[in-house]
Each structure stands twice: as structure tokens, then as C-alpha cells.
Short mmCIF file of C-alpha atoms and ligand atoms in Angstrom, two decimals:
data_model
loop_
_atom_site.label_atom_id
_atom_site.label_comp_id
_atom_site.label_asym_id
_atom_site.label_seq_id
_atom_site.Cartn_x
_atom_site.Cartn_y
_atom_site.Cartn_z
CA MET G 326 -12.60 -31.80 22.47
CA PRO G 327 -16.71 -31.66 21.70
CA THR G 328 -17.83 -34.90 19.58
CA GLN G 329 -21.57 -34.01 17.60
CA ASN G 330 -24.66 -35.79 18.77
CA GLY G 331 -26.62 -34.71 15.49
CA GLU G 332 -26.86 -31.17 15.22
CA LEU G 333 -25.28 -31.24 19.25
CA PRO G 334 -22.42 -30.85 20.01
CA ILE G 335 -21.14 -32.98 23.77
CA PHE G 336 -19.07 -32.16 25.78
CA ASN G 337 -17.10 -34.76 28.33
CA LEU G 338 -15.41 -34.76 31.11
CA TYR G 339 -11.53 -33.33 31.59
CA ILE G 340 -9.58 -35.61 33.19
CA ASN G 341 -6.01 -36.23 33.69
CA GLY G 342 -5.66 -34.04 30.48
CA GLN G 343 -7.63 -36.12 28.34
CA TRP G 344 -11.60 -35.24 27.75
CA ARG G 345 -13.77 -38.77 28.57
CA PRO G 346 -16.95 -39.58 28.40
CA PRO G 347 -18.52 -39.88 31.82
CA VAL G 348 -18.83 -43.59 34.06
CA ALA G 349 -22.53 -43.28 33.89
CA GLU G 350 -23.37 -41.92 30.04
CA GLN G 351 -25.23 -39.14 31.08
CA TYR G 352 -25.46 -36.12 29.61
CA ARG G 353 -27.88 -33.46 30.16
CA ALA G 354 -28.33 -30.30 27.47
CA THR G 355 -27.84 -26.81 28.09
CA TYR G 356 -30.26 -24.08 26.70
CA ASP G 357 -30.00 -20.89 25.61
CA PRO G 358 -32.21 -18.57 27.10
CA ALA G 359 -32.51 -16.10 24.86
CA THR G 360 -34.13 -18.30 22.46
CA GLY G 361 -34.67 -21.10 24.23
CA GLU G 362 -32.32 -22.92 21.84
CA ALA G 363 -30.61 -26.35 23.19
CA LEU G 364 -26.62 -25.13 22.63
CA ALA G 365 -25.06 -28.96 23.74
CA TYR G 366 -24.84 -31.65 25.55
CA ILE G 367 -22.62 -31.92 28.42
CA ALA G 368 -21.29 -35.30 31.13
CA GLN G 369 -22.44 -34.68 33.69
CA ALA G 370 -20.12 -36.64 36.33
CA ASP G 371 -21.78 -38.48 38.79
CA ILE G 372 -18.94 -39.86 42.30
CA GLU G 373 -17.24 -42.14 41.12
CA ASP G 374 -16.60 -39.60 38.70
CA THR G 375 -15.37 -37.06 40.76
CA ARG G 376 -13.15 -39.13 42.68
CA LEU G 377 -11.14 -39.90 38.92
CA ALA G 378 -10.49 -36.31 38.31
CA ILE G 379 -9.35 -36.14 42.29
CA GLN G 380 -7.78 -38.74 41.74
CA ALA G 381 -5.45 -37.24 38.92
CA ALA G 382 -4.97 -33.54 39.96
CA ARG G 383 -3.61 -35.40 44.02
CA SER G 384 -1.20 -37.13 41.20
CA ALA G 385 -0.74 -34.16 40.04
CA PHE G 386 0.20 -32.76 43.29
CA ASP G 387 1.65 -35.87 44.54
CA ASP G 388 4.46 -37.13 42.16
CA GLY G 389 3.92 -34.10 39.62
CA TYR G 390 6.80 -31.18 38.77
CA TRP G 391 4.26 -28.60 38.47
CA PRO G 392 3.71 -27.71 42.14
CA SER G 393 8.02 -28.29 42.12
CA LEU G 394 8.76 -25.45 39.67
CA PRO G 395 10.58 -22.81 39.58
CA PRO G 396 8.41 -20.05 40.42
CA GLY G 397 10.26 -18.39 37.49
CA GLU G 398 9.32 -21.68 34.70
CA ARG G 399 5.17 -21.55 35.84
CA SER G 400 4.37 -17.73 35.32
CA ARG G 401 6.35 -18.22 31.93
CA LEU G 402 4.38 -21.27 31.14
CA LEU G 403 1.06 -19.74 32.79
CA HIS G 404 1.87 -16.48 30.95
CA GLU G 405 1.90 -18.05 27.58
CA LEU G 406 -1.33 -20.42 28.55
CA VAL G 407 -3.20 -16.06 28.45
CA ASP G 408 -1.61 -15.56 25.41
CA ALA G 409 -3.26 -18.52 24.09
CA ILE G 410 -6.73 -17.89 25.67
CA GLU G 411 -6.48 -14.18 24.33
CA ALA G 412 -6.34 -15.46 20.57
CA ARG G 413 -9.02 -17.15 21.34
CA GLN G 414 -11.96 -14.95 23.51
CA GLY G 415 -13.96 -14.47 21.04
CA GLU G 416 -14.61 -18.26 21.53
CA ILE G 417 -15.46 -17.88 25.10
CA ALA G 418 -16.94 -14.79 24.16
CA ASP G 419 -19.67 -16.67 22.02
CA ALA G 420 -19.66 -19.29 24.31
CA GLU G 421 -20.68 -16.17 27.18
CA MET G 422 -23.25 -15.13 25.40
CA ARG G 423 -25.16 -18.26 24.39
CA ASP G 424 -24.43 -19.34 27.39
CA GLY G 425 -25.40 -17.35 29.42
CA GLY G 426 -27.36 -14.32 28.29
CA CYS G 427 -24.61 -11.91 28.78
CA THR G 428 -24.76 -8.65 26.39
CA TRP G 429 -22.60 -8.10 23.45
CA ARG G 430 -21.10 -6.17 24.64
CA LYS G 431 -20.70 -6.96 28.41
CA ALA G 432 -18.97 -10.05 27.38
CA ASN G 433 -16.12 -7.92 24.58
CA LEU G 434 -15.43 -5.64 26.29
CA MET G 435 -16.21 -6.24 29.97
CA ASP G 436 -16.22 -10.00 30.65
CA ILE G 437 -13.15 -11.55 29.00
CA PRO G 438 -10.64 -8.05 29.02
CA VAL G 439 -11.80 -8.67 32.76
CA GLY G 440 -10.97 -11.66 32.98
CA LEU G 441 -7.46 -11.77 30.64
CA ILE G 442 -5.86 -9.34 33.20
CA HIS G 443 -6.65 -10.66 36.33
CA PHE G 444 -5.02 -14.15 34.77
CA ARG G 445 -2.21 -12.24 33.77
CA HIS G 446 -2.15 -10.17 37.37
CA MET G 447 -2.03 -13.74 38.76
CA ALA G 448 0.58 -15.35 35.74
CA LYS G 449 2.71 -12.13 37.40
CA LEU G 450 2.10 -12.98 40.85
CA ALA G 451 3.19 -17.12 40.60
CA ASN G 452 7.00 -15.85 39.58
CA PHE G 453 7.51 -15.19 43.39
CA GLU G 454 10.48 -15.39 45.99
CA PRO G 455 8.74 -18.48 48.49
CA LEU G 456 11.57 -18.54 50.35
CA GLU G 457 11.20 -15.92 53.46
CA PRO G 458 13.68 -14.13 55.85
CA VAL G 459 12.40 -14.13 59.70
CA PRO G 460 13.63 -10.70 61.52
CA GLN G 461 15.67 -12.68 64.13
CA ILE G 462 14.96 -9.46 66.59
CA ALA G 463 11.77 -10.58 69.22
CA PHE G 464 14.04 -13.99 69.63
CA PRO G 465 17.51 -13.57 68.71
CA SER G 466 19.12 -17.27 67.79
CA LEU G 467 22.08 -18.60 65.87
CA SER G 468 20.01 -20.53 63.37
CA TYR G 469 18.51 -18.52 60.39
CA ASN G 470 15.12 -18.70 60.13
CA TYR G 471 12.72 -18.90 57.25
CA VAL G 472 9.44 -18.82 55.94
CA ARG G 473 8.98 -21.03 53.23
CA ARG G 474 5.48 -20.03 51.25
CA GLU G 475 4.27 -23.06 49.18
CA PRO G 476 1.12 -24.66 47.33
CA ILE G 477 -1.67 -25.61 49.50
CA GLY G 478 -1.80 -29.36 47.16
CA VAL G 479 -5.75 -30.37 45.53
CA CYS G 480 -7.92 -27.85 45.34
CA GLY G 481 -12.07 -28.29 44.65
CA GLN G 482 -13.20 -25.54 42.81
CA VAL G 483 -16.51 -25.27 43.18
CA ILE G 484 -18.50 -21.44 40.79
CA PRO G 485 -21.77 -20.16 40.02
CA TRP G 486 -23.27 -19.04 36.44
CA ASN G 487 -23.30 -15.23 36.03
CA PHE G 488 -19.99 -15.01 35.42
CA PRO G 489 -18.77 -17.83 34.54
CA PHE G 490 -15.70 -16.90 32.52
CA LEU G 491 -14.35 -14.61 35.13
CA MET G 492 -14.96 -16.87 38.23
CA ALA G 493 -13.11 -19.53 36.16
CA ILE G 494 -10.58 -17.34 35.91
CA TRP G 495 -10.20 -15.94 39.47
CA LYS G 496 -10.17 -19.83 40.12
CA ILE G 497 -7.63 -21.81 38.14
CA ALA G 498 -5.84 -18.53 37.84
CA PRO G 499 -4.27 -18.35 41.22
CA ALA G 500 -4.73 -21.58 42.98
CA LEU G 501 -1.88 -22.37 39.70
CA ALA G 502 0.29 -19.52 39.97
CA ALA G 503 0.54 -21.08 43.34
CA GLY G 504 1.46 -24.52 42.63
CA ASN G 505 -1.76 -26.05 43.35
CA THR G 506 -3.65 -28.72 40.94
CA VAL G 507 -7.38 -28.20 40.64
CA ILE G 508 -10.53 -29.91 39.91
CA LEU G 509 -13.24 -27.55 38.58
CA LYS G 510 -17.23 -27.94 38.49
CA PRO G 511 -18.66 -25.08 36.57
CA ALA G 512 -22.47 -23.96 37.21
CA THR G 513 -25.30 -25.95 35.17
CA PHE G 514 -26.51 -23.64 33.68
CA THR G 515 -23.32 -22.52 32.09
CA PRO G 516 -20.48 -24.78 31.18
CA LEU G 517 -19.55 -23.41 27.85
CA SER G 518 -16.76 -20.77 28.40
CA ALA G 519 -14.97 -23.41 30.69
CA LEU G 520 -15.44 -26.19 28.71
CA LYS G 521 -14.24 -23.58 26.38
CA LEU G 522 -11.13 -22.32 28.46
CA VAL G 523 -9.74 -25.60 29.19
CA GLU G 524 -10.25 -26.77 25.22
CA ILE G 525 -7.84 -24.00 24.49
CA ILE G 526 -5.52 -24.51 27.54
CA HIS G 527 -5.45 -28.46 26.45
CA ASP G 528 -4.48 -26.90 23.09
CA THR G 529 -1.85 -25.45 24.52
CA GLY G 530 -0.30 -28.23 26.04
CA LEU G 531 0.95 -26.83 28.21
CA LEU G 532 -0.10 -28.50 31.84
CA PRO G 533 1.21 -31.88 32.59
CA PRO G 534 -1.63 -34.30 32.56
CA GLY G 535 -4.43 -33.53 36.10
CA VAL G 536 -2.84 -29.86 37.14
CA LEU G 537 -6.13 -29.15 35.49
CA ASN G 538 -9.29 -31.34 35.37
CA LEU G 539 -12.86 -29.51 34.95
CA VAL G 540 -15.97 -31.96 36.20
CA THR G 541 -18.95 -30.65 34.44
CA GLY G 542 -22.38 -32.11 37.07
CA PRO G 543 -24.59 -31.38 39.54
CA GLY G 544 -23.31 -29.46 43.00
CA GLN G 545 -25.11 -31.80 44.43
CA VAL G 546 -23.23 -34.57 44.02
CA VAL G 547 -20.14 -33.54 42.21
CA GLY G 548 -20.34 -30.84 45.57
CA PRO G 549 -20.44 -33.01 48.51
CA GLU G 550 -17.40 -35.54 46.84
CA LEU G 551 -15.41 -32.63 46.59
CA CYS G 552 -15.87 -31.37 50.13
CA THR G 553 -15.65 -34.59 51.81
CA ASN G 554 -13.23 -36.53 49.95
CA PRO G 555 -10.04 -36.27 52.69
CA GLN G 556 -7.36 -36.33 49.59
CA VAL G 557 -8.72 -32.57 48.48
CA ASP G 558 -6.94 -29.87 50.01
CA LYS G 559 -9.36 -26.83 50.18
CA ILE G 560 -12.69 -25.94 48.60
CA ALA G 561 -13.24 -22.79 47.31
CA PHE G 562 -16.81 -21.15 46.33
CA THR G 563 -18.50 -19.40 45.11
CA GLY G 564 -22.20 -18.78 45.08
CA SER G 565 -25.08 -18.31 47.18
CA THR G 566 -24.64 -18.61 50.43
CA GLU G 567 -27.11 -21.19 51.03
CA VAL G 568 -25.25 -23.38 49.87
CA GLY G 569 -21.99 -21.96 51.11
CA ARG G 570 -23.35 -22.49 54.32
CA GLU G 571 -23.39 -26.65 53.12
CA ILE G 572 -19.87 -26.27 52.12
CA MET G 573 -18.24 -25.12 55.08
CA GLN G 574 -20.24 -27.31 56.94
CA GLN G 575 -19.20 -31.03 54.65
CA ALA G 576 -15.45 -29.57 54.26
CA SER G 577 -15.43 -29.56 58.53
CA SER G 578 -15.17 -33.58 58.10
CA THR G 579 -11.84 -33.23 57.37
CA ILE G 580 -10.83 -29.56 57.79
CA LYS G 581 -10.67 -28.74 54.72
CA LYS G 582 -8.87 -24.86 54.16
CA VAL G 583 -12.40 -23.24 52.43
CA THR G 584 -13.07 -20.00 50.44
CA LEU G 585 -16.14 -18.85 50.24
CA GLU G 586 -17.25 -15.95 47.89
CA LEU G 587 -21.13 -15.36 48.95
CA GLY G 588 -24.78 -13.30 48.53
CA GLY G 589 -24.15 -9.82 48.67
CA LYS G 590 -27.26 -6.73 49.21
CA SER G 591 -25.50 -4.63 48.70
CA PRO G 592 -26.32 -0.49 49.68
CA ASN G 593 -25.54 2.14 46.50
CA ILE G 594 -25.05 5.40 49.15
CA ILE G 595 -26.10 9.52 47.14
CA LEU G 596 -25.26 11.83 49.05
CA GLU G 597 -26.63 15.01 48.78
CA ASP G 598 -23.49 16.87 47.09
CA ALA G 599 -23.24 14.32 44.27
CA ASP G 600 -23.38 14.98 40.71
CA LEU G 601 -27.15 14.35 39.46
CA ASP G 602 -25.68 12.79 35.34
CA ILE G 603 -23.09 10.89 37.16
CA ALA G 604 -24.69 8.95 40.52
CA VAL G 605 -28.39 8.54 37.95
CA ASP G 606 -26.23 6.37 35.73
CA GLY G 607 -24.32 5.11 37.60
CA SER G 608 -26.92 4.10 40.22
CA LEU G 609 -28.69 2.48 37.04
CA TRP G 610 -25.54 0.52 36.33
CA ALA G 611 -24.86 -0.32 39.95
CA VAL G 612 -27.87 -2.52 39.75
CA PHE G 613 -28.83 -3.26 36.27
CA MET G 614 -25.74 -4.94 35.01
CA HIS G 615 -26.14 -8.38 34.14
CA ASN G 616 -29.68 -7.43 34.57
CA GLY G 617 -29.11 -7.88 39.02
CA GLN G 618 -27.48 -10.82 38.50
CA ALA G 619 -23.90 -10.00 40.22
CA CYS G 620 -23.27 -10.13 43.58
CA GLU G 621 -21.92 -7.50 43.79
CA SER G 622 -25.22 -5.26 42.70
CA GLY G 623 -25.83 -2.17 44.13
CA THR G 624 -29.99 -2.92 45.37
CA ARG G 625 -30.44 -1.08 47.79
CA LEU G 626 -30.12 1.82 46.75
CA PHE G 627 -30.43 5.44 49.41
CA VAL G 628 -31.39 8.50 48.31
CA PRO G 629 -31.53 11.79 50.90
CA SER G 630 -34.92 13.13 51.32
CA SER G 631 -32.96 17.23 50.50
CA ILE G 632 -32.50 15.76 46.41
CA TYR G 633 -34.69 13.19 45.60
CA ASP G 634 -36.72 14.62 43.94
CA PRO G 635 -34.38 14.93 41.26
CA PHE G 636 -32.90 12.03 41.42
CA MET G 637 -35.79 10.13 41.14
CA ASP G 638 -37.39 12.65 38.18
CA ARG G 639 -33.76 12.17 36.41
CA LEU G 640 -33.45 8.08 37.28
CA LEU G 641 -36.54 7.17 36.08
CA ASP G 642 -36.04 9.43 32.76
CA ARG G 643 -32.59 6.88 31.92
CA ALA G 644 -33.67 4.25 33.50
CA THR G 645 -36.88 3.29 30.51
CA ARG G 646 -34.60 4.10 27.83
CA LEU G 647 -32.96 1.04 29.02
CA LYS G 648 -32.78 -1.23 26.26
CA VAL G 649 -34.51 -4.89 26.68
CA GLY G 650 -33.58 -7.40 24.02
CA LEU G 651 -31.42 -9.93 23.26
CA PRO G 652 -27.99 -10.17 23.99
CA SER G 653 -26.17 -10.60 20.75
CA ASP G 654 -27.49 -6.61 19.56
CA GLY G 655 -24.30 -4.13 20.29
CA ALA G 656 -27.96 -1.74 21.58
CA THR G 657 -29.40 -4.36 24.64
CA ASP G 658 -28.41 -3.05 28.16
CA LEU G 659 -30.74 -6.01 29.37
CA GLY G 660 -30.81 -9.55 28.49
CA PRO G 661 -32.45 -11.68 29.67
CA VAL G 662 -31.76 -13.60 32.44
CA ILE G 663 -30.87 -17.43 33.05
CA SER G 664 -33.49 -19.33 33.64
CA ALA G 665 -36.84 -19.91 33.67
CA GLY G 666 -37.00 -20.68 36.97
CA GLN G 667 -34.81 -17.29 37.65
CA LEU G 668 -37.50 -15.62 35.97
CA ALA G 669 -40.45 -16.79 38.46
CA SER G 670 -38.42 -16.03 41.38
CA VAL G 671 -37.93 -12.52 40.44
CA GLU G 672 -42.21 -12.57 39.96
CA ARG G 673 -42.44 -13.50 43.25
CA TYR G 674 -40.53 -10.82 44.56
CA ILE G 675 -41.96 -8.13 42.79
CA GLU G 676 -45.10 -9.80 43.97
CA LEU G 677 -44.00 -9.72 47.22
CA GLY G 678 -42.76 -5.39 46.70
CA LEU G 679 -46.27 -4.59 46.11
CA GLU G 680 -47.52 -6.72 49.18
CA GLU G 681 -45.06 -5.28 51.11
CA GLY G 682 -45.87 -2.01 50.22
CA ALA G 683 -43.02 -0.69 48.01
CA THR G 684 -44.35 1.95 45.24
CA PRO G 685 -43.73 0.73 42.19
CA LEU G 686 -42.51 3.52 40.06
CA MET G 687 -41.16 1.50 37.04
CA LEU G 688 -43.43 -2.41 37.11
CA GLY G 689 -41.42 -4.88 35.74
CA VAL G 690 -43.45 -7.63 33.05
CA ARG G 691 -42.42 -9.97 31.09
CA PRO G 692 -42.25 -8.13 26.93
CA SER G 693 -44.70 -8.22 24.59
CA ASP G 694 -41.56 -8.17 21.45
CA PRO G 695 -42.11 -11.70 19.60
CA GLU G 696 -38.20 -11.83 19.34
CA LEU G 697 -38.16 -12.35 23.20
CA ALA G 698 -40.77 -14.72 23.24
CA HIS G 699 -39.09 -18.05 23.49
CA GLY G 700 -36.71 -15.82 25.78
CA ASN G 701 -36.18 -16.18 30.10
CA PHE G 702 -37.29 -11.66 29.41
CA ILE G 703 -38.41 -8.80 32.02
CA THR G 704 -38.06 -5.50 32.41
CA PRO G 705 -36.61 -3.09 35.27
CA THR G 706 -38.39 -2.83 38.30
CA ILE G 707 -38.05 0.34 40.43
CA PHE G 708 -38.87 0.42 43.59
CA ALA G 709 -39.61 3.51 46.34
CA ASP G 710 -40.83 4.03 49.62
CA VAL G 711 -38.94 0.88 51.03
CA ASP G 712 -38.54 0.07 54.08
CA ASN G 713 -35.16 -1.46 54.51
CA ARG G 714 -36.90 -4.12 57.09
CA MET G 715 -39.01 -5.64 54.02
CA ARG G 716 -38.09 -9.03 52.85
CA ILE G 717 -37.53 -7.12 49.38
CA ALA G 718 -34.51 -5.09 50.87
CA GLN G 719 -33.21 -7.83 53.11
CA GLU G 720 -32.71 -10.64 50.29
CA GLU G 721 -30.70 -11.17 47.31
CA ILE G 722 -33.38 -11.25 44.50
CA PHE G 723 -30.89 -11.52 41.58
CA GLY G 724 -32.82 -10.13 38.91
CA PRO G 725 -33.49 -6.02 37.38
CA VAL G 726 -35.12 -5.14 40.85
CA LEU G 727 -34.32 -2.03 42.31
CA CYS G 728 -35.21 -1.04 46.06
CA VAL G 729 -35.57 3.13 46.70
CA ILE G 730 -35.20 4.16 50.62
CA ARG G 731 -34.94 8.06 51.12
CA TYR G 732 -32.63 9.53 54.07
CA ASP G 733 -32.74 12.00 56.28
CA SER G 734 -29.45 12.30 57.22
CA VAL G 735 -26.43 10.32 56.71
CA GLU G 736 -25.88 8.82 60.21
CA GLU G 737 -29.52 7.20 59.33
CA ALA G 738 -28.37 5.87 55.77
CA ILE G 739 -24.94 4.27 57.32
CA ARG G 740 -27.27 2.59 60.12
CA MET G 741 -29.40 1.31 57.25
CA ALA G 742 -26.87 0.49 54.86
CA ASN G 743 -25.14 -2.21 57.14
CA ASP G 744 -28.30 -2.86 58.94
CA THR G 745 -27.56 -6.37 56.32
CA ILE G 746 -26.28 -10.35 56.70
CA TYR G 747 -24.71 -9.51 53.88
CA GLY G 748 -21.31 -7.20 53.51
CA LEU G 749 -20.24 -7.48 49.91
CA ALA G 750 -19.44 -4.52 48.23
CA ALA G 751 -20.65 -0.69 49.02
CA GLY G 752 -20.93 2.59 46.91
CA VAL G 753 -20.72 6.07 47.85
CA TRP G 754 -21.24 8.91 45.24
CA SER G 755 -19.97 12.84 46.47
CA THR G 756 -18.06 15.75 45.38
CA ASP G 757 -16.72 15.24 47.60
CA VAL G 758 -14.18 12.91 48.06
CA GLU G 759 -12.58 13.26 51.43
CA ARG G 760 -16.01 13.67 52.95
CA ALA G 761 -17.76 10.43 50.77
CA ILE G 762 -13.87 8.33 52.12
CA SER G 763 -15.10 8.75 55.47
CA VAL G 764 -18.60 7.37 54.70
CA ALA G 765 -17.83 4.27 53.22
CA ASN G 766 -14.04 3.80 56.62
CA ARG G 767 -18.07 3.46 58.64
CA LEU G 768 -19.68 0.87 56.27
CA ARG G 769 -19.73 -3.49 56.65
CA ALA G 770 -18.72 -4.44 53.10
CA GLY G 771 -14.98 -5.81 51.42
CA THR G 772 -15.29 -3.09 48.70
CA ILE G 773 -16.75 -0.04 48.22
CA TRP G 774 -16.46 2.72 45.57
CA ILE G 775 -16.69 6.31 45.88
CA ASN G 776 -18.88 7.33 41.64
CA ASP G 777 -17.42 4.48 40.33
CA TYR G 778 -19.69 1.19 40.39
CA HIS G 779 -18.67 -2.89 39.12
CA LEU G 780 -15.13 -2.35 38.13
CA ILE G 781 -12.67 -4.93 40.27
CA SER G 782 -9.05 -4.56 40.44
CA ALA G 783 -7.11 -6.90 40.38
CA GLU G 784 -4.42 -5.73 42.31
CA ALA G 785 -7.65 -5.16 44.92
CA PRO G 786 -8.30 -8.68 47.56
CA PHE G 787 -11.59 -9.09 47.15
CA GLY G 788 -14.31 -10.85 49.10
CA GLY G 789 -17.30 -10.68 51.48
CA TYR G 790 -17.58 -9.04 55.62
CA LYS G 791 -20.02 -10.70 57.85
CA GLN G 792 -22.33 -13.91 56.16
CA SER G 793 -21.42 -12.82 52.31
CA GLY G 794 -17.82 -14.92 52.40
CA ILE G 795 -14.64 -16.33 54.07
CA GLY G 796 -11.36 -14.69 52.40
CA ARG G 797 -10.38 -12.96 50.26
CA GLU G 798 -9.96 -13.49 45.51
CA LEU G 799 -7.37 -11.48 44.08
CA GLY G 800 -4.41 -9.02 45.75
CA THR G 801 -0.89 -9.47 45.35
CA ARG G 802 -0.21 -12.52 47.77
P1 NAD M 2317 -25.28 -22.04 44.21
O1 NAD M 2317 -24.82 -21.77 45.28
O2 NAD M 2317 -27.05 -21.49 43.34
O3 NAD M 2317 -24.23 -22.33 43.20
C1 NAD M 2317 -23.12 -22.75 42.67
C2 NAD M 2317 -22.51 -23.20 42.16
O4 NAD M 2317 -22.78 -24.86 43.10
C3 NAD M 2317 -23.24 -23.88 41.02
O5 NAD M 2317 -22.27 -25.01 40.32
C4 NAD M 2317 -23.73 -25.20 41.74
O6 NAD M 2317 -24.01 -26.41 40.57
C5 NAD M 2317 -22.82 -26.45 42.93
N1 NAD M 2317 -24.06 -26.33 43.56
C6 NAD M 2317 -25.02 -27.06 43.70
N2 NAD M 2317 -25.58 -26.82 45.18
C7 NAD M 2317 -24.24 -27.61 45.69
C8 NAD M 2317 -23.60 -28.84 47.06
N3 NAD M 2317 -24.92 -28.92 47.88
N4 NAD M 2317 -23.13 -28.32 47.32
C9 NAD M 2317 -21.69 -28.51 46.46
N5 NAD M 2317 -22.43 -27.45 45.26
C10 NAD M 2317 -22.82 -27.21 44.91
O7 NAD M 2317 -25.18 -19.95 42.99
P2 NAD M 2317 -25.61 -20.32 41.89
O8 NAD M 2317 -27.68 -19.56 41.99
O9 NAD M 2317 -24.84 -20.92 40.91
O10 NAD M 2317 -25.37 -17.99 41.79
C11 NAD M 2317 -25.53 -17.06 42.74
C12 NAD M 2317 -25.15 -16.43 43.87
O11 NAD M 2317 -24.21 -16.94 43.63
C13 NAD M 2317 -25.44 -15.83 43.92
O12 NAD M 2317 -25.70 -15.71 45.28
C14 NAD M 2317 -24.77 -14.34 44.18
O13 NAD M 2317 -24.38 -13.56 45.36
C15 NAD M 2317 -22.92 -15.73 44.23
N6 NAD M 2317 -22.48 -15.20 43.50
C16 NAD M 2317 -20.93 -14.70 44.97
C17 NAD M 2317 -20.10 -14.28 43.40
C18 NAD M 2317 -18.69 -13.26 44.80
O14 NAD M 2317 -17.95 -13.30 44.32
N7 NAD M 2317 -18.84 -13.06 46.47
C19 NAD M 2317 -19.70 -13.75 42.86
C20 NAD M 2317 -21.13 -14.19 41.83
C21 NAD M 2317 -22.13 -14.86 42.44
#
């Protein structure tokens, strides 16, 4: 529950069912990336605070009644929680927009409703039958054998800034559904929607103390403690491949279970029989949704030589109509990127693309509109004549930059699409669905959309091949 410091609210840590100041009393402001305005002061946990949260989660798991609740009862409570969150979803959407630069449209029409659907799916799955008889075919025996599905225990969960609410749901909902206890650490840039979510859950009084804990603070401090503390049973991390590598190393000291959802450089392949109107708009949506700040963004667009000119004419025509603006404006397509550092990084990649010899069909610049002068805004970039071996085609830029790669044969497109260290997602566009499926089957990626992009079903497992991660989220078990 926030308190006030002058004009700004102060958010504390949520440990053992209570809001409490950090031991060292350190706070950090969080800012609106569209205006530069400070929004709130956020508690900065240190190792001691993190240990207190771990202890609370441990006790709630070892002594508490949450893990041993009958599944039907846990499912009922979780459904009640989702109803309470839904009733206050406007507060979460507002936090998502102001703290993360997410457009009003995306927050209200996509992230929050999708998060609620995914939470409901997990609440439903919570009502599972924990005992599964083992068939006695391979090893006939007089005894009765069964598998009992049990919660893992204390789950440390670390999430990124690009989809703060959705990522919080993807972490806490399945963990709670299975009877685990949780310590969630939101990203430093975007703590507000997770804090709002926990505030709403706290207000319901439905979860026993210690079942859900939230620690805000620096990843380099909180993260290593969650990863190495022997009282934590599992680490679920979503973020960059670079930090994922560190997490895996740290977690190995106590052989923790690890789920990693990491970066991507996803290929989006246009086949020559694609419906151009749908494929052009779909390709722009694939790469520029949330400014390219999505792990699964279709950042490498493969276009066949046979339709290259008409496709690119339409692509440019549509791209020039994209509106860069304030997230609160319902007409805005691209809001700000998350931080000044991220903006500078995107600009460095644009420079690099020019140095590497890519042709800029649209070159990203900071917009001149005075209304946007204090935010981290940049217009979209489209590079043509990109060689798949260029760094702009291999490294995750995480900004509004599209690399267009021309191809002559589908074989060549598939080979280049797979030529990456990542394997999170892909897209294929064709009017011949069977042909599209045969191409999709040869792509090494966890999720592949056909004539669509970014829609993530709660029923389908999500996760990466190769250095895009380990394990799956969502799905049915
Ligand atoms: P990041 O790796 O910099 O940070 C992610 C989280 O890790 C943050 O909460 C951060 O505070 C924390 N952290 C930082 N250093 C840490 C450390 N040493 N130990 C433990 N935790 C630490 O990522 P980001 O910049 O917040 O997010 C963007 C990245 O996330 C992109 O690479 C994107 O592809 C990826 N991502 C992946 C998925 C997916 O489902 N695969 C979804 C969203 C984002």
C-alpha cells in the first residue's frame, strides 16, 4: 500500500503479508518514459530484505496450509483473485502505461485482458488430480503404484520491463496454482503494475501471509540471493540471454530447478503466395508492436525476390502512416522506448546498420514534436539489403528497427531463418496453409504463427529453442 512523500507515492516491500520499508531504507524513483516525470519512490531491497522474503515464503510453504489445500479449493480462491483483479484492471492499465510506456490501446485491449485470461486458465488448472495411477503393464506387481504431483516449493521469480503485468501473471499464477510460494522481483524500470497487482491481491485477504512476496530492487543484488540461497527451490527468470546465463550459473550452486525465458531475433517469412495486404500489416505489427520491445518480435523479415518490389512499396506506404506519440493518445502506434539508455542503444544499432552497409528505407530519428521532447521517442527504422550475417540481423536490438532480407528460394529462407543463436518465435505468411505449415515445421523456434503474430494462447506452451531459453510457460500442465 503506497504512502506519500510530498507529491509522490512511496511503495514498500511486500513480505509475509505486510508492506514494510527496506532494512536500509533505500528508495529509487520510477519515471514515465514518455514525459520523464517521476511517478513514485520504490523500495530498494538488499540481501537482508531478500532473505526475509525467502524466509517468509519458506515458512508459508513448510508450515502453511497453501500447499496442502485441496486443489478444488485453491482453484476457487484463485478464481476469486482474478475477479478482484479484473474489477480494478483500470488501475493496472494506468500503471502499465505510465511506468512502461505501453500505449493505452495495448494496455487496455491486449496486455491486461490477456493477462486475466491467462490467470483464469491457471486458476482452472489448479483444480487438478494430483494422483496418477501407473499402468502395471511393463512391470506387473501386486502393489498399487501412482505418481503424486506436488508443488516444487519456494519459487524465486525475476521479470523484465517490457510486459510487466503479463510477465508477473505468467510467473505467479502457475506457481500459486500448483501450491508453491513465491518471491517476485519486478524489473527496476517498471515495478508499478506488479505492485498494483500485489496490492489488489493483498486487499482481498485471500492468500495466507508469506505465500506471495514482492521485493523491488536491483537485479544484481536481489537476483544472486534468490539464485544461490538454498531455501529457494526454483528460479523462474524472464529477461535477456546475457543475464539468463548468469542466473543459470548461480542457480547451479544449489542445483535449483531453472526456467529461462530469454531473448530472440525472430524470423518472419513471407511466401510468394502471401496475401500482400494481410502480410504487410502483419509484418509491421510483428516488429513494431510495443516499439519492437518484445522478445518474440519479428525483427528479420524475409521477402521473396519475385514479389519484393510490390511488397516493399506497400510496406513503406503503411509504415510511414504509423503514429509515434504519447501512450495516452488512442491513435498512437508507437510510444516511447523504456529508457534513455535503451534509446541510445537503439541509435547505436541504427549507426551500426549504416556502417554494415544496410540500406535505410526509413531512418529512425527523435521526433521534433515538442510534446514528445522529454520522452524516449524514436521513429521506426526499416533497413533493406540486410545480410543475415550482419550484427543488426543477429543481435537483439529491442527497439523499432526492422531488417529486411531478400531471398530467392524457400530453402534459402529457411536456412537463414534458422541461422541464429535464438529460437523463440517465427512467422510464416501464405495463402496455402499446408505449405506454410511445412515451412513452419522446419523452423527451429518455440512458437510459430501462420498469417498472424504475437497472439499467445494460454493453452499452448511458450518458450525458446537454443539460447532463447529452457522450459516452457503456459500450456496445460
Ligand atoms: P534483463 O535481463 O536486463 O533484466 C531482467 C530482470 O533481471 C530484471 O528484473 C533485472 O532487474 C534482473 N536482473 C538484472 N541483473 C540480474 C542478475 N545479475 N541476477 C538476477 N537478476 C538480474 O532484461 P530486460 O532488459 O529487463 O528485458 C529485456 C529482455 O527480456 C530481452 O532480452 C527480451 O528478449 C527478454 N524477454 C524474454 C521473454 C520471453 O518470454 N522469452 C519475455 C519478455 C522479455
